[in-house]
Short mmCIF file of C-alpha atoms in Angstrom, two decimals:
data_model
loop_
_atom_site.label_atom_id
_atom_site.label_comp_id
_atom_site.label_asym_id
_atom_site.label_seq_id
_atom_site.Cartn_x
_atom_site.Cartn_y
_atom_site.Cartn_z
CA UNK A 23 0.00 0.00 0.00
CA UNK A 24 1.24 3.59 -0.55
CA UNK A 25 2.47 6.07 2.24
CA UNK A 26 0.10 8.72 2.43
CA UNK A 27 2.57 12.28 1.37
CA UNK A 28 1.44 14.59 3.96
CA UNK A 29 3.59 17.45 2.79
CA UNK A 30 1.25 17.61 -0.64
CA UNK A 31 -1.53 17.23 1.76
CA UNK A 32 -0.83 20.45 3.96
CA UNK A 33 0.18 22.34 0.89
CA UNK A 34 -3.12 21.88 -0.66
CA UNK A 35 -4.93 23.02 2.55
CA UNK A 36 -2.24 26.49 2.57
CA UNK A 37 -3.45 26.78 -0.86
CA UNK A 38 -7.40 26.68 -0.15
CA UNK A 39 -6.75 29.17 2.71
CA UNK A 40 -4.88 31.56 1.16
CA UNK A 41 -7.63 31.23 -1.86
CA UNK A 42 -10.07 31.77 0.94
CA UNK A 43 -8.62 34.23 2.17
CA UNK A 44 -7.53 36.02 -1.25
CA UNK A 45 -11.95 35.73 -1.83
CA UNK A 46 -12.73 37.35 1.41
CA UNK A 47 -10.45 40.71 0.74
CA UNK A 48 -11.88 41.21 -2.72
CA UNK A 49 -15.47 40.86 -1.58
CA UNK A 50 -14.74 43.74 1.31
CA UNK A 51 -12.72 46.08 -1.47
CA UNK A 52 -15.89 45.31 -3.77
CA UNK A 53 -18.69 46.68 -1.27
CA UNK A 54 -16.35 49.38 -0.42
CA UNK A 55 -15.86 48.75 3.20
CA UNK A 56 -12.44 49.83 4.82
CA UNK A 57 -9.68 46.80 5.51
CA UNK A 58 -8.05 46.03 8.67
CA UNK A 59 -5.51 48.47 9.62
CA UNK A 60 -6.48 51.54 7.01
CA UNK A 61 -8.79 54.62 7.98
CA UNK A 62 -11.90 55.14 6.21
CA UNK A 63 -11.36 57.89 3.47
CA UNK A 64 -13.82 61.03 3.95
CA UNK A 65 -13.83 64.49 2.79
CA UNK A 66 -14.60 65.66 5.72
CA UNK A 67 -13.02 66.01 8.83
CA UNK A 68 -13.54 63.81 11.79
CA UNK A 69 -14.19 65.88 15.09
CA UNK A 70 -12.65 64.02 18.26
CA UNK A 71 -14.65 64.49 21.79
CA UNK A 72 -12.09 67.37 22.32
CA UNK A 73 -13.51 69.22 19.43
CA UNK A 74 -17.47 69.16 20.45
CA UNK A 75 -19.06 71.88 21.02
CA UNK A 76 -21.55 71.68 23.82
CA UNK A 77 -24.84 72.64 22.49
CA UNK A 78 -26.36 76.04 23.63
#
């Protein structure tokens, strides 16, 4: 009987993750939603908690 080759085994499952993976980051960039680790791009500006003006 043959020995099962693991290493073409793992490689396969690397590949359908990274696929995966690869899938998942084009859907996000196709509805438009910002990725991990970058700030959502707006014209205008963002006012922190500092900037509020209390309302008269």
């Amino acid at each position: 009987m043959a020995k099962p080759n693991y290493n073409f085994a793992k490689r396969q499952r690397e590949l359908a993750k990274k696929a995966k993976k690869e899938e998942k980051q084009q859907r996000k960039a196709a509805t438009g939603l910002p990725e991990e680790g970058e700030a959502a791009e707006t014209d205008e500006p963002v006012e922190t908690p500092d900037e509020v003006k209390p309302a008269a």
